[in-house]
């Protein structure tokens, strides 16, 4: 094979890989957008069923970022205001951007007592940020819904130099009614084809920190600082099913499969656990400063 022929073959191979990667990115983006839209279908249920974040998490957030009365805060994906309220209670002036119109409507209702909070219905990726920069950008349990191609850059652009980006991820970890969470996998394997066989919850200590190098690769932020908080909540059968119906993966299931899954879970809670289970959560706060 000549050198030119080999170069041509390599170029074709790179082009094919590039097309494959673009195709995967487009599929991933389409899937992400489809699942993001599921939340607005159940805004009131989401507001009622989703757990609130522990107050010590916000104590850590304000201590690490020096946010307080008068701080300009941008919140991305505020949902119905679960993280917005603790920021507003600490005197922050918050612009909360929410994609879902129904979610934003509930957030406005919940936050009506805070005149320094503005809820904007928009996609963060397309929202025209104001000229005046923010002191803090917060995104609680929503950063994974943002477009990875632009999220770091847009967050950095919205911040003043030295301002902070604070993200929160929430995990379901081992603990609580452990027998239920071991047995319930049989229901998922039966009704949800995406369930990995033998899936089991990990202890909080085994959950890796939310740091895949994206902050460093962006070149816009310094090294992150982490704080973690664990807590447990107890649910009746009906309350637990309501919670599941706020998760995008459950809502995206075929309706017949979803109905079968929920019925299977309800039987397990009622027959083996007296109609009540306890779930253990881990919330991880990550804070990084924008570089000059």
mmCIF file of C-alpha atoms in Angstrom:
data_model
loop_
_atom_site.group_PDB
_atom_site.id
_atom_site.type_symbol
_atom_site.label_atom_id
_atom_site.label_comp_id
_atom_site.label_asym_id
_atom_site.label_seq_id
_atom_site.Cartn_x
_atom_site.Cartn_y
_atom_site.Cartn_z
ATOM 1 C CA UNK A 1 0.000 0.000 0.000
ATOM 2 C CA UNK A 2 1.369 3.439 -0.929
ATOM 3 C CA UNK A 3 1.832 6.185 1.644
ATOM 4 C CA UNK A 4 -0.921 8.242 -0.032
ATOM 5 C CA UNK A 5 -3.299 5.267 0.013
ATOM 6 C CA UNK A 6 -2.565 4.625 3.689
ATOM 7 C CA UNK A 7 -3.152 8.314 4.484
ATOM 8 C CA UNK A 8 -6.440 8.218 2.581
ATOM 9 C CA UNK A 9 -7.517 5.100 4.480
ATOM 10 C CA UNK A 10 -6.651 6.723 7.840
ATOM 11 C CA UNK A 11 -8.543 9.873 6.901
ATOM 12 C CA UNK A 12 -11.612 7.829 5.937
ATOM 13 C CA UNK A 13 -11.346 5.930 9.231
ATOM 14 C CA UNK A 14 -11.161 9.211 11.174
ATOM 15 C CA UNK A 15 -14.123 10.597 9.226
ATOM 16 C CA UNK A 16 -16.146 7.452 9.963
ATOM 17 C CA UNK A 17 -15.271 7.621 13.665
ATOM 18 C CA UNK A 18 -16.178 11.304 13.695
ATOM 19 C CA UNK A 19 -19.554 10.567 12.082
ATOM 20 C CA UNK A 20 -20.165 7.759 14.577
ATOM 21 C CA UNK A 21 -19.316 10.047 17.493
ATOM 22 C CA UNK A 22 -21.564 12.818 16.152
ATOM 23 C CA UNK A 23 -24.363 10.280 15.699
ATOM 24 C CA UNK A 24 -23.947 9.034 19.280
ATOM 25 C CA UNK A 25 -23.877 12.614 20.568
ATOM 26 C CA UNK A 26 -27.064 13.434 18.655
ATOM 27 C CA UNK A 27 -28.809 10.322 19.984
ATOM 28 C CA UNK A 28 -27.629 11.139 23.491
ATOM 29 C CA UNK A 29 -28.811 14.749 23.122
ATOM 30 C CA UNK A 30 -32.209 13.660 21.797
ATOM 31 C CA UNK A 31 -32.613 11.157 24.636
ATOM 32 C CA UNK A 32 -31.569 13.752 27.207
ATOM 33 C CA UNK A 33 -34.103 16.261 25.866
ATOM 34 C CA UNK A 34 -36.864 13.646 25.806
ATOM 35 C CA UNK A 35 -36.245 12.644 29.429
ATOM 36 C CA UNK A 36 -35.908 16.245 30.603
ATOM 37 C CA UNK A 37 -39.420 16.918 29.323
ATOM 38 C CA UNK A 38 -40.903 14.137 31.489
ATOM 39 C CA UNK A 39 -40.567 16.217 34.661
ATOM 40 C CA UNK A 40 -42.947 18.952 33.577
ATOM 41 C CA UNK A 41 -45.684 16.322 33.160
ATOM 42 C CA UNK A 42 -45.764 15.756 36.934
ATOM 43 C CA UNK A 43 -44.781 19.124 38.402
ATOM 44 C CA UNK A 44 -47.114 19.066 41.409
ATOM 45 C CA UNK A 45 -46.297 15.433 42.185
ATOM 46 C CA UNK A 46 -42.583 16.233 41.888
ATOM 47 C CA UNK A 47 -42.980 19.094 44.337
ATOM 48 C CA UNK A 48 -44.816 16.905 46.826
ATOM 49 C CA UNK A 49 -42.802 13.690 46.553
ATOM 50 C CA UNK A 50 -39.180 14.649 45.951
ATOM 51 C CA UNK A 51 -37.019 14.836 49.099
ATOM 52 C CA UNK A 52 -35.734 18.205 50.273
ATOM 53 C CA UNK A 53 -32.001 18.660 50.653
ATOM 54 C CA UNK A 54 -30.560 18.603 54.179
ATOM 55 C CA UNK A 55 -30.044 22.061 55.676
ATOM 56 C CA UNK A 56 -26.372 21.386 56.596
ATOM 57 C CA UNK A 57 -25.659 21.088 52.863
ATOM 58 C CA UNK A 58 -26.623 24.739 52.407
ATOM 59 C CA UNK A 59 -24.573 25.713 55.448
ATOM 60 C CA UNK A 60 -21.584 24.139 53.698
ATOM 61 C CA UNK A 61 -22.491 25.775 50.391
ATOM 62 C CA UNK A 62 -22.671 29.275 51.847
ATOM 63 C CA UNK A 63 -19.507 28.757 53.894
ATOM 64 C CA UNK A 64 -17.508 27.530 50.893
ATOM 65 C CA UNK A 65 -18.794 30.174 48.477
ATOM 66 C CA UNK A 66 -19.240 33.079 50.926
ATOM 67 C CA UNK A 67 -22.750 33.537 49.580
ATOM 68 C CA UNK A 68 -25.204 35.453 51.727
ATOM 69 C CA UNK A 69 -27.372 38.577 51.834
ATOM 70 C CA UNK A 70 -27.033 40.470 48.570
ATOM 71 C CA UNK A 71 -25.159 37.742 46.683
ATOM 72 C CA UNK A 72 -26.213 37.400 43.051
ATOM 73 C CA UNK A 73 -27.028 33.740 42.433
ATOM 74 C CA UNK A 74 -27.953 31.958 39.217
ATOM 75 C CA UNK A 75 -29.691 28.638 39.762
ATOM 76 C CA UNK A 76 -29.899 26.258 36.813
ATOM 77 C CA UNK A 77 -32.774 23.776 36.673
ATOM 78 C CA UNK A 78 -34.545 24.953 39.800
ATOM 79 C CA UNK A 79 -37.403 22.477 39.426
ATOM 80 C CA UNK A 80 -40.106 23.532 41.862
ATOM 81 C CA UNK A 81 -37.695 25.412 44.116
ATOM 82 C CA UNK A 82 -36.316 22.788 46.524
ATOM 83 C CA UNK A 83 -32.842 24.336 46.487
ATOM 84 C CA UNK A 84 -34.002 27.862 45.708
ATOM 85 C CA UNK A 85 -35.826 28.401 48.987
ATOM 86 C CA UNK A 86 -32.801 27.760 51.266
ATOM 87 C CA UNK A 87 -30.761 30.205 49.157
ATOM 88 C CA UNK A 88 -33.525 32.812 49.336
ATOM 89 C CA UNK A 89 -33.856 32.291 53.101
ATOM 90 C CA UNK A 90 -30.163 33.162 53.399
ATOM 91 C CA UNK A 91 -30.781 36.509 51.697
ATOM 92 C CA UNK A 92 -29.462 35.695 48.224
ATOM 93 C CA UNK A 93 -30.894 37.383 45.128
ATOM 94 C CA UNK A 94 -31.644 34.400 42.886
ATOM 95 C CA UNK A 95 -32.371 34.142 39.189
ATOM 96 C CA UNK A 96 -33.703 30.604 38.782
ATOM 97 C CA UNK A 97 -33.808 29.196 35.247
ATOM 98 C CA UNK A 98 -36.163 26.249 34.646
ATOM 99 C CA UNK A 99 -36.889 24.540 31.331
ATOM 100 C CA UNK A 100 -40.319 23.128 32.215
ATOM 101 C CA UNK A 101 -43.156 25.638 32.172
ATOM 102 C CA UNK A 102 -45.240 23.734 34.737
ATOM 103 C CA UNK A 103 -42.252 23.243 37.027
ATOM 104 C CA UNK A 104 -41.466 26.962 36.781
ATOM 105 C CA UNK A 105 -45.089 27.806 37.589
ATOM 106 C CA UNK A 106 -44.975 25.715 40.765
ATOM 107 C CA UNK A 107 -41.627 27.282 41.685
ATOM 108 C CA UNK A 108 -43.092 30.782 41.350
ATOM 109 C CA UNK A 109 -45.954 29.776 43.614
ATOM 110 C CA UNK A 110 -43.598 28.279 46.208
ATOM 111 C CA UNK A 111 -41.250 31.261 46.151
ATOM 112 C CA UNK A 112 -43.819 34.069 46.039
ATOM 113 C CA UNK A 113 -42.785 35.260 49.511
ATOM 114 C CA UNK A 114 -39.231 36.040 48.337
ATOM 115 C CA UNK A 115 -39.100 39.275 46.311
ATOM 116 C CA UNK A 116 -35.417 38.741 45.439
ATOM 117 C CA UNK A 117 -36.178 35.525 43.534
ATOM 118 C CA UNK A 118 -36.999 35.573 39.816
ATOM 119 C CA UNK A 119 -37.997 32.341 38.064
ATOM 120 C CA UNK A 120 -37.304 32.297 34.330
ATOM 121 C CA UNK A 121 -38.777 29.673 32.001
ATOM 122 C CA UNK A 122 -35.983 28.852 29.556
ATOM 123 C CA UNK A 123 -33.362 26.353 28.498
ATOM 124 C CA UNK A 124 -30.112 27.331 30.211
ATOM 125 C CA UNK A 125 -28.165 26.469 27.083
ATOM 126 C CA UNK A 126 -30.121 29.095 25.103
ATOM 127 C CA UNK A 127 -30.960 31.607 27.843
ATOM 128 C CA UNK A 128 -29.353 35.042 27.247
ATOM 129 C CA UNK A 129 -27.486 35.695 30.495
ATOM 130 C CA UNK A 130 -27.484 39.299 31.782
ATOM 131 C CA UNK A 131 -24.386 41.451 31.378
ATOM 132 C CA UNK A 132 -23.814 41.747 35.130
ATOM 133 C CA UNK A 133 -22.037 38.589 36.298
ATOM 134 C CA UNK A 134 -23.171 36.374 39.165
ATOM 135 C CA UNK A 135 -21.314 35.600 42.379
ATOM 136 C CA UNK A 136 -22.531 32.014 42.427
ATOM 137 C CA UNK A 137 -23.987 29.500 39.989
ATOM 138 C CA UNK A 138 -25.894 26.618 41.595
ATOM 139 C CA UNK A 139 -27.225 23.472 39.949
ATOM 140 C CA UNK A 140 -28.797 20.855 42.219
ATOM 141 C CA UNK A 141 -29.476 17.380 40.813
ATOM 142 C CA UNK A 142 -29.749 18.803 37.298
ATOM 143 C CA UNK A 143 -26.223 19.296 35.953
ATOM 144 C CA UNK A 144 -26.328 15.938 34.140
ATOM 145 C CA UNK A 145 -29.288 17.229 32.076
ATOM 146 C CA UNK A 146 -27.248 20.088 30.606
ATOM 147 C CA UNK A 147 -25.430 19.791 27.289
ATOM 148 C CA UNK A 148 -21.857 18.689 28.155
ATOM 149 C CA UNK A 149 -20.519 20.576 25.134
ATOM 150 C CA UNK A 150 -21.445 23.985 26.551
ATOM 151 C CA UNK A 151 -22.323 23.711 30.243
ATOM 152 C CA UNK A 152 -18.894 24.503 31.714
ATOM 153 C CA UNK A 153 -18.298 27.411 29.377
ATOM 154 C CA UNK A 154 -21.723 28.949 29.940
ATOM 155 C CA UNK A 155 -21.423 28.582 33.720
ATOM 156 C CA UNK A 156 -18.005 30.241 33.678
ATOM 157 C CA UNK A 157 -19.246 33.034 31.412
ATOM 158 C CA UNK A 158 -22.090 33.778 33.846
ATOM 159 C CA UNK A 159 -19.706 34.162 36.811
ATOM 160 C CA UNK A 160 -17.451 36.967 37.901
ATOM 161 C CA UNK A 161 -13.761 36.002 38.210
ATOM 162 C CA UNK A 162 -13.432 34.164 41.505
ATOM 163 C CA UNK A 163 -17.149 33.377 41.566
ATOM 164 C CA UNK A 164 -18.177 29.837 42.440
ATOM 165 C CA UNK A 165 -19.912 26.997 40.636
ATOM 166 C CA UNK A 166 -21.741 24.708 43.074
ATOM 167 C CA UNK A 167 -23.329 21.465 41.892
ATOM 168 C CA UNK A 168 -25.194 18.856 43.899
ATOM 169 C CA UNK A 169 -25.659 15.211 42.954
ATOM 170 C CA UNK A 170 -27.912 12.848 44.874
ATOM 171 C CA UNK A 171 -27.408 9.089 45.147
ATOM 172 C CA UNK A 172 -29.520 6.260 46.530
ATOM 173 C CA UNK A 173 -27.099 4.254 48.679
ATOM 174 C CA UNK A 174 -27.115 1.086 50.749
ATOM 175 C CA UNK A 175 -29.000 1.405 54.011
ATOM 176 C CA UNK A 176 -32.586 1.828 55.091
ATOM 177 C CA UNK A 177 -34.812 -1.191 54.379
ATOM 178 C CA UNK A 178 -32.017 -3.176 52.760
ATOM 179 C CA UNK A 179 -34.013 -6.403 52.285
ATOM 180 C CA UNK A 180 -36.594 -4.524 50.225
ATOM 181 C CA UNK A 181 -34.017 -2.901 47.951
ATOM 182 C CA UNK A 182 -32.349 -6.248 47.367
ATOM 183 C CA UNK A 183 -35.617 -8.017 46.542
ATOM 184 C CA UNK A 184 -37.112 -5.189 44.458
ATOM 185 C CA UNK A 185 -34.483 -5.791 41.775
ATOM 186 C CA UNK A 186 -36.525 -8.830 40.729
ATOM 187 C CA UNK A 187 -39.388 -6.461 39.854
ATOM 188 C CA UNK A 188 -37.086 -4.241 37.816
ATOM 189 C CA UNK A 189 -35.473 -7.137 35.981
ATOM 190 C CA UNK A 190 -38.946 -8.402 35.100
ATOM 191 C CA UNK A 191 -40.472 -5.143 33.863
ATOM 192 C CA UNK A 192 -37.572 -2.858 32.892
ATOM 193 C CA UNK A 193 -35.323 -4.293 30.167
ATOM 194 C CA UNK A 194 -32.620 -1.704 30.905
ATOM 195 C CA UNK A 195 -32.023 -3.127 34.392
ATOM 196 C CA UNK A 196 -28.613 -4.730 34.822
ATOM 197 C CA UNK A 197 -28.929 -8.232 36.340
ATOM 198 C CA UNK A 198 -27.889 -8.540 39.960
ATOM 199 C CA UNK A 199 -27.792 -4.785 40.505
ATOM 200 C CA UNK A 200 -27.210 -3.866 44.158
ATOM 201 C CA UNK A 201 -26.873 -0.589 46.020
ATOM 202 C CA UNK A 202 -23.406 0.502 47.108
ATOM 203 C CA UNK A 203 -22.506 2.024 50.483
ATOM 204 C CA UNK A 204 -21.877 5.762 50.404
ATOM 205 C CA UNK A 205 -18.174 5.201 51.013
ATOM 206 C CA UNK A 206 -17.939 3.331 47.694
ATOM 207 C CA UNK A 207 -19.584 6.050 45.599
ATOM 208 C CA UNK A 208 -16.858 7.885 43.631
ATOM 209 C CA UNK A 209 -16.673 11.648 43.887
ATOM 210 C CA UNK A 210 -18.322 13.591 41.074
ATOM 211 C CA UNK A 211 -15.037 14.544 39.429
ATOM 212 C CA UNK A 212 -14.355 13.127 35.977
ATOM 213 C CA UNK A 213 -11.913 15.889 35.097
ATOM 214 C CA UNK A 214 -14.482 18.031 33.287
ATOM 215 C CA UNK A 215 -13.735 21.062 35.448
ATOM 216 C CA UNK A 216 -10.008 20.812 34.809
ATOM 217 C CA UNK A 217 -10.442 20.138 31.083
ATOM 218 C CA UNK A 218 -12.553 23.258 30.730
ATOM 219 C CA UNK A 219 -9.613 25.415 31.779
ATOM 220 C CA UNK A 220 -12.102 27.794 33.422
ATOM 221 C CA UNK A 221 -12.228 26.520 37.021
ATOM 222 C CA UNK A 222 -9.872 25.710 39.850
ATOM 223 C CA UNK A 223 -9.851 22.398 41.743
ATOM 224 C CA UNK A 224 -13.149 21.361 43.344
ATOM 225 C CA UNK A 225 -13.948 20.985 47.029
ATOM 226 C CA UNK A 226 -16.475 18.358 48.152
ATOM 227 C CA UNK A 227 -18.851 17.952 51.078
ATOM 228 C CA UNK A 228 -21.175 14.972 51.622
ATOM 229 C CA UNK A 229 -24.344 14.453 53.623
ATOM 230 C CA UNK A 230 -26.356 11.264 54.245
ATOM 231 C CA UNK A 231 -29.920 10.991 55.509
ATOM 232 C CA UNK A 232 -32.884 8.601 55.500
ATOM 233 C CA UNK A 233 -36.573 9.048 54.721
ATOM 234 C CA UNK A 234 -39.434 6.674 55.438
ATOM 235 C CA UNK A 235 -42.224 6.124 52.882
ATOM 236 C CA UNK A 236 -45.622 4.468 52.897
ATOM 237 C CA UNK A 237 -46.413 2.322 49.850
ATOM 238 C CA UNK A 238 -48.348 5.147 48.193
ATOM 239 C CA UNK A 239 -45.657 7.713 48.994
ATOM 240 C CA UNK A 240 -42.932 5.503 47.572
ATOM 241 C CA UNK A 241 -44.844 4.906 44.351
ATOM 242 C CA UNK A 242 -45.399 8.657 44.041
ATOM 243 C CA UNK A 243 -41.663 9.184 44.397
ATOM 244 C CA UNK A 244 -40.913 6.649 41.661
ATOM 245 C CA UNK A 245 -43.343 8.408 39.330
ATOM 246 C CA UNK A 246 -41.172 11.541 39.501
ATOM 247 C CA UNK A 247 -38.118 9.721 38.089
ATOM 248 C CA UNK A 248 -37.554 10.153 34.367
ATOM 249 C CA UNK A 249 -36.571 6.521 33.844
ATOM 250 C CA UNK A 250 -39.831 5.272 35.335
ATOM 251 C CA UNK A 251 -41.925 7.781 33.406
ATOM 252 C CA UNK A 252 -40.187 6.822 30.159
ATOM 253 C CA UNK A 253 -41.169 3.150 30.517
ATOM 254 C CA UNK A 254 -43.886 1.670 28.363
ATOM 255 C CA UNK A 255 -47.147 2.333 30.283
ATOM 256 C CA UNK A 256 -47.980 -1.369 30.600
ATOM 257 C CA UNK A 257 -44.496 -2.162 31.890
ATOM 258 C CA UNK A 258 -44.617 0.794 34.292
ATOM 259 C CA UNK A 259 -47.975 -0.325 35.686
ATOM 260 C CA UNK A 260 -46.656 -3.852 36.161
ATOM 261 C CA UNK A 261 -43.485 -2.602 37.837
ATOM 262 C CA UNK A 262 -45.355 -0.388 40.293
ATOM 263 C CA UNK A 263 -47.823 -3.172 41.141
ATOM 264 C CA UNK A 264 -44.909 -5.556 41.789
ATOM 265 C CA UNK A 265 -43.203 -3.013 44.054
ATOM 266 C CA UNK A 266 -46.419 -2.250 45.935
ATOM 267 C CA UNK A 267 -47.027 -5.962 46.631
ATOM 268 C CA UNK A 268 -43.497 -6.332 47.958
ATOM 269 C CA UNK A 269 -43.798 -3.364 50.329
ATOM 270 C CA UNK A 270 -47.237 -4.390 51.563
ATOM 271 C CA UNK A 271 -46.639 -8.117 51.987
ATOM 272 C CA UNK A 272 -43.083 -8.201 53.318
ATOM 273 C CA UNK A 273 -42.532 -4.795 54.934
ATOM 274 C CA UNK A 274 -45.835 -3.837 56.498
ATOM 275 C CA UNK A 275 -46.558 -1.074 54.009
ATOM 276 C CA UNK A 276 -43.514 1.052 54.816
ATOM 277 C CA UNK A 277 -39.872 1.276 53.662
ATOM 278 C CA UNK A 278 -36.917 3.538 54.423
ATOM 279 C CA UNK A 279 -34.564 4.895 51.783
ATOM 280 C CA UNK A 280 -31.047 6.199 52.420
ATOM 281 C CA UNK A 281 -29.722 9.157 50.416
ATOM 282 C CA UNK A 282 -26.311 10.674 49.806
ATOM 283 C CA UNK A 283 -26.051 14.288 48.619
ATOM 284 C CA UNK A 284 -22.679 15.469 47.386
ATOM 285 C CA UNK A 285 -21.844 19.159 47.074
ATOM 286 C CA UNK A 286 -19.057 20.153 44.667
ATOM 287 C CA UNK A 287 -17.720 23.723 44.650
ATOM 288 C CA UNK A 288 -15.139 25.181 42.266
ATOM 289 C CA UNK A 289 -14.011 28.758 41.708
ATOM 290 C CA UNK A 290 -13.896 30.422 38.312
ATOM 291 C CA UNK A 291 -10.334 31.248 37.332
ATOM 292 C CA UNK A 292 -9.441 34.882 36.525
#
